[in-house]
Structures are given as C-alpha cells and as structure tokens.
C-alpha cells in the first residue's frame, strides 16, 4: 500500500529532477527553465545561465544530472534540444552551480546532424561508476532510417567523458564512417536510463510506435533494431520494417503492447519500501502510472502499476530520494512534484 503527497505544484511541464546533496532538488521545465525545489515545497525563481533551447513539440530543456564529483566541483549537466543550422538536435552542456545561476556554461556534446521537426530528442543522462557519461537520444521521428546509420548520431546512445571527449575504448573508435561517440544504435526514442546499482550496467526504456515500448540493457556496439525490427506498428496501422527479429539485431529484455509511454526510471535501493528493493521504477505517461518491474536473473518476473492519487497523471521522471522515498514529476502545464510513501499499518 502506498500514499502520495504533493511537494510542489505550478511547474510548467517539468521534465526531470535530481537531488542535491543537501536534499533540495533541481527540476527542469521543458520551456527552458531550471529551478531549485525545497522539500518544504518552495520553488525558486529560474536559475540564470541555462542554455537557450528549442522549446517546440517534445523539444526543450530535458534531463539534469550532477557530476560524480559534485561536492568538489559543483558541476551540473543538462541535456536539451538545441536550435541551429538545419533545425535542432539533442545537446549536453555543463556549468557550475552558483548562487541563483549556472556559471561557466560549456556545451560538451552536440547531436549531428541537426534536422527539422519537434519530436524524439530523447534524452537522459547517466553517469557510470568510472565517471563516463551516457547520453540517450531519439531518431527525430521523421528521420528513423538514420538510427541504422553509424555516420549519424540519430537513434543512438553515446558514451563520452565528462568534458565531452571520446573514451578510447568506445566500440566504434577508429572505424571509418562511424561516429566514435556511439555506444549502441538502432534506438527509437530513449527517454529513460539508469545504471544498475550492482552490475554497473546501463539499462534503458524507449518508446515504440503503436506497441513496442522496450526495456533494454544496451551493450557496446550492438544494434537494437529500429526501424528494421519492432514489436509495434506505425500509427497508421501499417507494418514497420521486416518483423520482430533479425540476425545481428538484439531482442528487448521486455516490451509493452499496448504501450506505457515510458519516461524516467530508477533502480530502487532504499529501505522505505522493502518489497521494492532491486525493482525498476518507470514513469508512464499513457495511461499514466508509476510502473514497477521486479527482476530476477536479468529478466522481468512481475509488473505492477500504481495510479493512486496524482500517480494517474503523466509521470515524466522518477527518482529515489535520500530518505528512501520515491519522487516523481508530472508532465502538465500545472505540473507537480510528488512524494510516494508507504502506508504504515
């Protein structure tokens, strides 16, 4: 049994939240604002120094993450839709958190090419235990064939160093015609990512079309099939690609049909919900829920959905707080930051 409290309201399409060491939260709003929310519910004015964003359709200010050495360097990372020549593309910038602003902002990654349209930017940021940064992206909807093209960043997960340089052990370093930042490819629109607390492995959830949302653990150099294979069909009802399987392309760990429209995920490690330990918690925007997957041996053995109170809204991001409770944001014009608590008996 759970109950849900509203911590803060009045956020405009909040997209991501990240806890600061002092318990406050950084929250992004898709329109291009970064705010600090206190546990009391007080919402700060927008921080200055945030990069300009392409706030159209699904584009805007997206994920936020702290540097693993934040306590020493105060660095904050943002992913966002960046306007530029050719249209827009997913980008990552970092800056030092100062008083009411980000200082010394630096763009460390830009998706290439930039293309027209307002859909499928991704994007989540996930730091590994050794300090590498995964950036998940989409294939920009109308450009889905590029998900199979290694000369394009579209439909790829990339792995970079915190300063934006490329790790020497990336799978396509030195390969002619391939972008060296690429970690895995054949992705549609990855809007959820988390590092497994025990294995250190990247896990993701990505949007399908009509059917075919996928849970994956993307591995170096592997092809996850989009748009050649999928468990979904096009929005028109027509078949996509060649079917559900093809040699040389990976199968999902788990998929949904009908879809849950996933966004945001976390591996739960706290003590507040003992029965949830080791589970994956995922935000669902359609029909709206907090989704819990129980894993065993790398496979999903049980799924539960929670819609109590405001959890029936479009859940955009999910995080575990330092108190072991679960916090989510709802993707609405009057968006809320919610706290999920156990019901004590």
Tab-separated table of C-alpha atoms in Angstrom:
chain	number	residue	atom	x	y	z
A	1	UNK	CA	0.000	0.000	0.000
A	2	UNK	CA	1.214	3.481	-0.861
A	3	UNK	CA	0.091	7.055	-0.431
A	4	UNK	CA	1.014	10.137	-2.429
A	5	UNK	CA	1.759	13.682	-1.270
A	6	UNK	CA	2.189	16.818	-3.353
A	7	UNK	CA	5.501	18.529	-2.549
A	8	UNK	CA	5.233	21.360	-5.078
A	9	UNK	CA	2.900	22.475	-7.848
A	10	UNK	CA	2.796	25.145	-10.531
A	11	UNK	CA	5.710	23.726	-12.542
A	12	UNK	CA	5.334	24.086	-16.317
A	13	UNK	CA	5.864	20.685	-17.923
A	14	UNK	CA	8.638	19.555	-15.551
A	15	UNK	CA	10.874	17.043	-17.309
A	16	UNK	CA	13.468	15.858	-14.796
A	17	UNK	CA	14.515	16.086	-11.178
A	18	UNK	CA	17.853	15.489	-9.468
A	19	UNK	CA	18.651	15.610	-5.762
A	20	UNK	CA	21.344	17.941	-4.467
A	21	UNK	CA	23.481	16.732	-1.539
A	22	UNK	CA	21.540	18.985	0.863
A	23	UNK	CA	18.204	17.351	-0.052
A	24	UNK	CA	16.912	20.087	-2.329
A	25	UNK	CA	16.021	19.176	-5.904
A	26	UNK	CA	16.973	20.577	-9.284
A	27	UNK	CA	13.930	20.443	-11.587
A	28	UNK	CA	13.908	21.200	-15.316
A	29	UNK	CA	10.915	22.677	-17.106
A	30	UNK	CA	10.657	21.858	-20.786
A	31	UNK	CA	10.166	25.515	-21.748
A	32	UNK	CA	13.776	26.158	-20.749
A	33	UNK	CA	13.824	26.854	-17.022
A	34	UNK	CA	15.875	25.206	-14.276
A	35	UNK	CA	14.598	25.624	-10.716
A	36	UNK	CA	15.504	24.515	-7.214
A	37	UNK	CA	12.674	22.970	-5.181
A	38	UNK	CA	12.976	22.605	-1.420
A	39	UNK	CA	11.385	19.721	0.493
A	40	UNK	CA	9.071	22.332	2.031
A	41	UNK	CA	7.661	22.866	-1.471
A	42	UNK	CA	9.228	26.284	-2.047
A	43	UNK	CA	10.093	26.727	-5.730
A	44	UNK	CA	12.931	29.076	-6.667
A	45	UNK	CA	12.975	31.600	-9.456
A	46	UNK	CA	14.520	30.232	-12.665
A	47	UNK	CA	18.294	29.925	-12.440
A	48	UNK	CA	20.279	32.163	-14.780
A	49	UNK	CA	22.934	30.829	-17.140
A	50	UNK	CA	20.864	28.000	-18.634
A	51	UNK	CA	21.430	27.402	-22.387
A	52	UNK	CA	18.847	28.574	-24.892
A	53	UNK	CA	16.618	25.701	-26.005
A	54	UNK	CA	14.408	24.729	-28.928
A	55	UNK	CA	11.127	24.638	-26.982
A	56	UNK	CA	8.777	23.127	-29.548
A	57	UNK	CA	6.861	19.861	-29.589
A	58	UNK	CA	8.876	17.421	-27.460
A	59	UNK	CA	11.916	19.686	-27.549
A	60	UNK	CA	13.145	21.912	-24.759
A	61	UNK	CA	15.168	21.609	-21.572
A	62	UNK	CA	15.297	17.893	-20.780
A	63	UNK	CA	17.437	15.989	-18.263
A	64	UNK	CA	19.636	17.179	-15.402
A	65	UNK	CA	22.445	15.261	-13.673
A	66	UNK	CA	25.140	16.034	-11.126
A	67	UNK	CA	28.797	15.346	-11.753
A	68	UNK	CA	30.009	12.352	-9.690
A	69	UNK	CA	32.407	14.808	-8.001
A	70	UNK	CA	29.746	17.485	-7.488
A	71	UNK	CA	30.729	18.022	-3.856
A	72	UNK	CA	34.126	19.266	-5.063
A	73	UNK	CA	33.393	20.837	-8.469
A	74	UNK	CA	29.660	21.835	-8.307
A	75	UNK	CA	29.176	20.791	-11.959
A	76	UNK	CA	25.631	20.269	-13.281
A	77	UNK	CA	24.893	18.640	-16.659
A	78	UNK	CA	21.839	19.442	-18.796
A	79	UNK	CA	20.532	17.753	-21.925
A	80	UNK	CA	18.289	19.790	-24.177
A	81	UNK	CA	17.045	20.389	-27.702
A	82	UNK	CA	19.467	22.873	-29.244
A	83	UNK	CA	18.467	25.062	-32.208
A	84	UNK	CA	20.952	25.620	-35.009
A	85	UNK	CA	21.688	25.316	-38.693
A	86	UNK	CA	19.467	22.634	-40.203
A	87	UNK	CA	16.920	22.630	-37.382
A	88	UNK	CA	17.585	21.227	-33.920
A	89	UNK	CA	19.312	18.363	-32.166
A	90	UNK	CA	19.993	16.950	-28.722
A	91	UNK	CA	22.890	18.625	-26.909
A	92	UNK	CA	24.558	18.443	-23.496
A	93	UNK	CA	26.019	21.373	-21.565
A	94	UNK	CA	27.596	21.653	-18.149
A	95	UNK	CA	28.016	24.556	-15.767
A	96	UNK	CA	28.987	25.235	-12.174
A	97	UNK	CA	26.091	25.747	-9.766
A	98	UNK	CA	26.455	29.151	-8.161
A	99	UNK	CA	24.063	31.404	-6.278
A	100	UNK	CA	20.933	31.533	-8.409
A	101	UNK	CA	22.739	30.639	-11.616
A	102	UNK	CA	24.902	28.268	-13.619
A	103	UNK	CA	28.372	29.680	-14.221
A	104	UNK	CA	30.936	28.991	-16.958
A	105	UNK	CA	28.460	27.098	-19.127
A	106	UNK	CA	30.110	24.875	-21.738
A	107	UNK	CA	28.455	22.747	-24.451
A	108	UNK	CA	30.216	19.372	-24.376
A	109	UNK	CA	28.148	17.389	-26.909
A	110	UNK	CA	26.021	18.140	-29.973
A	111	UNK	CA	23.982	15.571	-31.890
A	112	UNK	CA	24.797	15.600	-35.592
A	113	UNK	CA	23.130	16.247	-37.926
A	114	UNK	CA	20.588	18.823	-36.786
A	115	UNK	CA	17.281	18.230	-38.559
A	116	UNK	CA	13.811	19.775	-38.774
A	117	UNK	CA	10.958	18.695	-36.527
A	118	UNK	CA	9.939	18.762	-32.879
A	119	UNK	CA	9.890	15.068	-31.950
A	120	UNK	CA	12.166	12.375	-30.494
A	121	UNK	CA	15.084	14.170	-28.879
A	122	UNK	CA	15.407	11.591	-26.045
A	123	UNK	CA	17.161	12.338	-23.680
A	124	UNK	CA	18.542	11.038	-20.395
A	125	UNK	CA	21.953	11.374	-18.785
A	126	UNK	CA	23.522	8.528	-16.779
A	127	UNK	CA	26.965	8.539	-15.166
A	128	UNK	CA	28.764	5.230	-14.740
A	129	UNK	CA	30.825	4.246	-11.725
A	130	UNK	CA	34.043	5.039	-13.610
A	131	UNK	CA	32.827	8.543	-14.497
A	132	UNK	CA	31.764	8.048	-18.115
A	133	UNK	CA	28.548	9.729	-19.273
A	134	UNK	CA	25.833	8.017	-21.313
A	135	UNK	CA	23.539	10.290	-23.341
A	136	UNK	CA	20.376	8.723	-24.760
A	137	UNK	CA	18.791	10.179	-27.869
A	138	UNK	CA	15.972	9.723	-30.336
A	139	UNK	CA	15.993	9.311	-34.105
A	140	UNK	CA	13.996	12.538	-34.567
A	141	UNK	CA	10.851	10.725	-35.797
A	142	UNK	CA	10.847	11.610	-39.493
A	143	UNK	CA	14.475	10.512	-39.826
A	144	UNK	CA	14.201	6.994	-38.405
A	145	UNK	CA	16.314	5.325	-41.078
A	146	UNK	CA	19.314	7.175	-39.632
A	147	UNK	CA	19.046	5.010	-36.500
A	148	UNK	CA	20.904	2.356	-38.554
A	149	UNK	CA	23.469	4.826	-39.974
A	150	UNK	CA	26.681	4.955	-37.942
A	151	UNK	CA	27.681	8.271	-39.556
A	152	UNK	CA	24.721	9.905	-37.745
A	153	UNK	CA	24.032	10.378	-34.048
A	154	UNK	CA	20.276	9.993	-34.567
A	155	UNK	CA	18.802	6.947	-32.837
A	156	UNK	CA	22.000	6.291	-30.880
A	157	UNK	CA	23.177	6.117	-27.302
A	158	UNK	CA	26.530	7.850	-26.975
A	159	UNK	CA	29.205	7.476	-24.313
A	160	UNK	CA	31.511	10.399	-23.586
A	161	UNK	CA	33.918	11.617	-20.946
A	162	UNK	CA	32.621	14.360	-18.614
A	163	UNK	CA	34.430	17.001	-20.691
A	164	UNK	CA	32.838	15.752	-23.913
A	165	UNK	CA	35.854	13.901	-25.298
A	166	UNK	CA	35.501	10.333	-26.541
A	167	UNK	CA	36.650	7.368	-24.420
A	168	UNK	CA	39.293	5.373	-26.250
A	169	UNK	CA	37.501	2.081	-25.569
A	170	UNK	CA	34.221	3.068	-27.275
A	171	UNK	CA	33.205	0.346	-29.768
A	172	UNK	CA	33.442	2.423	-32.972
A	173	UNK	CA	36.625	4.383	-32.260
A	174	UNK	CA	38.823	4.164	-35.343
A	175	UNK	CA	36.104	2.733	-37.596
A	176	UNK	CA	35.810	4.601	-40.875
A	177	UNK	CA	32.447	6.279	-41.418
A	178	UNK	CA	31.292	5.822	-37.826
A	179	UNK	CA	30.991	8.476	-35.143
A	180	UNK	CA	33.296	7.499	-32.273
A	181	UNK	CA	30.921	8.652	-29.524
A	182	UNK	CA	28.388	5.923	-30.410
A	183	UNK	CA	27.860	3.166	-27.849
A	184	UNK	CA	24.803	1.402	-29.336
A	185	UNK	CA	22.388	2.040	-32.198
A	186	UNK	CA	19.009	1.168	-33.672
A	187	UNK	CA	17.065	3.055	-30.972
A	188	UNK	CA	13.787	4.908	-31.487
A	189	UNK	CA	13.377	7.412	-28.637
A	190	UNK	CA	15.096	6.637	-25.342
A	191	UNK	CA	13.588	8.720	-22.525
A	192	UNK	CA	14.574	6.540	-19.554
A	193	UNK	CA	18.022	5.399	-18.403
A	194	UNK	CA	19.637	4.212	-15.187
A	195	UNK	CA	22.785	2.397	-14.087
A	196	UNK	CA	22.215	-0.939	-12.345
A	197	UNK	CA	23.480	-0.478	-8.768
A	198	UNK	CA	25.159	-3.898	-8.631
A	199	UNK	CA	26.337	-4.696	-12.173
A	200	UNK	CA	27.092	-1.100	-13.193
A	201	UNK	CA	25.341	-1.832	-16.498
A	202	UNK	CA	23.266	0.728	-18.393
A	203	UNK	CA	19.545	-0.047	-18.613
A	204	UNK	CA	17.096	1.942	-20.735
A	205	UNK	CA	13.450	2.135	-21.703
A	206	UNK	CA	12.450	3.523	-25.089
A	207	UNK	CA	9.226	4.450	-26.816
A	208	UNK	CA	7.796	2.230	-29.505
A	209	UNK	CA	5.225	3.388	-32.002
A	210	UNK	CA	1.817	1.691	-31.572
A	211	UNK	CA	3.133	-1.072	-29.347
A	212	UNK	CA	6.747	-1.984	-28.821
A	213	UNK	CA	7.973	0.114	-25.880
A	214	UNK	CA	11.201	-1.668	-24.889
A	215	UNK	CA	13.291	-2.356	-21.796
A	216	UNK	CA	16.933	-2.931	-22.810
A	217	UNK	CA	20.418	-3.052	-21.337
A	218	UNK	CA	22.356	-1.604	-24.301
A	219	UNK	CA	25.796	-3.135	-24.786
A	220	UNK	CA	28.806	-1.789	-26.639
A	221	UNK	CA	28.496	-1.837	-30.417
A	222	UNK	CA	25.167	-3.680	-30.544
A	223	UNK	CA	22.221	-2.960	-32.829
A	224	UNK	CA	18.773	-2.739	-31.205
A	225	UNK	CA	16.903	-2.975	-34.463
A	226	UNK	CA	14.831	0.152	-35.028
A	227	UNK	CA	13.302	0.607	-37.590
A	228	UNK	CA	14.123	-2.795	-39.111
A	229	UNK	CA	12.592	-4.851	-36.284
A	230	UNK	CA	9.978	-3.822	-33.719
A	231	UNK	CA	7.032	-5.216	-31.769
A	232	UNK	CA	4.928	-2.216	-32.740
A	233	UNK	CA	3.173	-0.970	-35.856
A	234	UNK	CA	3.045	2.507	-37.336
A	235	UNK	CA	0.449	4.996	-36.117
A	236	UNK	CA	-1.403	4.382	-39.393
A	237	UNK	CA	-1.606	0.684	-38.522
A	238	UNK	CA	0.869	-0.298	-41.231
A	239	UNK	CA	3.736	-2.712	-40.597
A	240	UNK	CA	7.167	-1.281	-39.779
A	241	UNK	CA	10.329	-2.916	-41.124
A	242	UNK	CA	10.789	-6.656	-41.503
A	243	UNK	CA	9.141	-8.120	-38.405
A	244	UNK	CA	10.121	-8.722	-34.794
A	245	UNK	CA	13.509	-10.415	-35.183
A	246	UNK	CA	16.535	-10.433	-37.455
A	247	UNK	CA	20.010	-11.906	-37.169
A	248	UNK	CA	22.528	-9.402	-35.814
A	249	UNK	CA	19.848	-7.360	-34.027
A	250	UNK	CA	19.099	-7.550	-30.303
A	251	UNK	CA	15.822	-8.552	-28.691
A	252	UNK	CA	14.430	-6.416	-25.863
A	253	UNK	CA	14.559	-7.726	-22.307
A	254	UNK	CA	10.841	-6.872	-22.086
A	255	UNK	CA	8.303	-4.984	-24.167
A	256	UNK	CA	4.844	-3.466	-23.816
A	257	UNK	CA	1.886	-3.732	-26.196
A	258	UNK	CA	-0.152	-1.612	-25.671
A	259	UNK	CA	2.437	0.985	-24.736
A	260	UNK	CA	3.040	2.720	-21.407
A	261	UNK	CA	4.778	5.765	-22.995
A	262	UNK	CA	7.826	5.491	-20.693
A	263	UNK	CA	9.824	8.402	-19.329
A	264	UNK	CA	12.275	8.308	-16.429
A	265	UNK	CA	13.457	5.296	-14.442
A	266	UNK	CA	15.397	4.370	-11.327
A	267	UNK	CA	16.567	1.179	-9.625
A	268	UNK	CA	15.096	1.229	-6.140
A	269	UNK	CA	17.661	0.575	-3.378
A	270	UNK	CA	16.001	2.192	-0.343
A	271	UNK	CA	14.507	0.810	2.846
A	272	UNK	CA	11.145	2.616	2.853
A	273	UNK	CA	9.640	0.005	0.511
A	274	UNK	CA	11.396	-3.291	1.403
A	275	UNK	CA	9.399	-5.256	-1.174
A	276	UNK	CA	10.601	-2.949	-3.936
A	277	UNK	CA	14.352	-3.434	-3.395
A	278	UNK	CA	16.062	-4.219	-6.691
A	279	UNK	CA	12.973	-3.260	-8.711
A	280	UNK	CA	12.948	-0.881	-11.654
A	281	UNK	CA	10.548	2.051	-11.250
A	282	UNK	CA	9.449	3.669	-14.515
A	283	UNK	CA	7.239	6.656	-15.277
A	284	UNK	CA	4.279	6.037	-17.582
A	285	UNK	CA	2.632	8.867	-19.497
A	286	UNK	CA	-0.042	6.696	-21.126
A	287	UNK	CA	-2.305	5.812	-19.426
A	288	UNK	CA	-0.373	7.404	-16.538
A	289	UNK	CA	1.153	5.391	-13.706
A	290	UNK	CA	4.227	4.510	-11.716
A	291	UNK	CA	5.325	1.154	-13.136
A	292	UNK	CA	7.345	-1.311	-11.061
A	293	UNK	CA	9.218	-4.206	-12.657
A	294	UNK	CA	10.622	-6.988	-10.497
A	295	UNK	CA	13.748	-8.558	-11.976
A	296	UNK	CA	15.295	-11.978	-11.478
A	297	UNK	CA	18.269	-13.246	-13.429
A	298	UNK	CA	18.142	-10.241	-15.724
A	299	UNK	CA	14.520	-10.921	-16.705
A	300	UNK	CA	11.223	-9.323	-15.714
A	301	UNK	CA	9.208	-11.673	-13.496
A	302	UNK	CA	6.451	-9.312	-12.347
A	303	UNK	CA	4.929	-5.948	-13.312
A	304	UNK	CA	2.798	-3.722	-11.106
A	305	UNK	CA	1.253	-0.331	-11.821
A	306	UNK	CA	0.359	2.308	-9.244
A	307	UNK	CA	-2.203	5.003	-10.025
A	308	UNK	CA	-3.060	6.267	-6.543
A	309	UNK	CA	-3.879	9.975	-6.470
A	310	UNK	CA	-1.814	12.051	-8.872
A	311	UNK	CA	0.152	8.961	-9.954
A	312	UNK	CA	-2.592	8.569	-12.553
A	313	UNK	CA	-1.164	11.649	-14.314
A	314	UNK	CA	1.550	11.692	-16.982
A	315	UNK	CA	4.643	10.689	-14.992
A	316	UNK	CA	7.700	12.217	-16.660
A	317	UNK	CA	10.541	11.364	-14.250
A	318	UNK	CA	11.135	9.100	-11.252
A	319	UNK	CA	13.892	9.405	-8.647
A	320	UNK	CA	14.716	7.931	-5.257
A	321	UNK	CA	15.282	10.493	-2.546
A	322	UNK	CA	18.000	10.337	0.112
A	323	UNK	CA	15.180	9.452	2.537
A	324	UNK	CA	14.434	6.271	0.577
A	325	UNK	CA	11.097	7.647	-0.646
A	326	UNK	CA	10.158	7.944	-4.314
A	327	UNK	CA	9.703	11.303	-6.035
A	328	UNK	CA	8.093	11.917	-9.423
A	329	UNK	CA	7.146	14.880	-11.601
A	330	UNK	CA	4.002	15.113	-13.722
A	331	UNK	CA	4.171	16.390	-17.284
A	332	UNK	CA	1.440	19.018	-17.274
A	333	UNK	CA	1.088	22.761	-17.673
A	334	UNK	CA	0.414	22.825	-13.918
A	335	UNK	CA	2.917	20.088	-13.174
A	336	UNK	CA	3.506	18.668	-9.724
A	337	UNK	CA	6.372	17.196	-7.804
A	338	UNK	CA	5.012	14.219	-5.843
A	339	UNK	CA	6.350	12.139	-2.958
A	340	UNK	CA	5.376	8.454	-2.745
A	341	UNK	CA	5.287	6.992	0.766
A	342	UNK	CA	4.382	3.601	2.259
A	343	UNK	CA	1.173	3.231	4.246
A	344	UNK	CA	2.137	2.198	7.769
A	345	UNK	CA	-0.059	-0.403	9.453
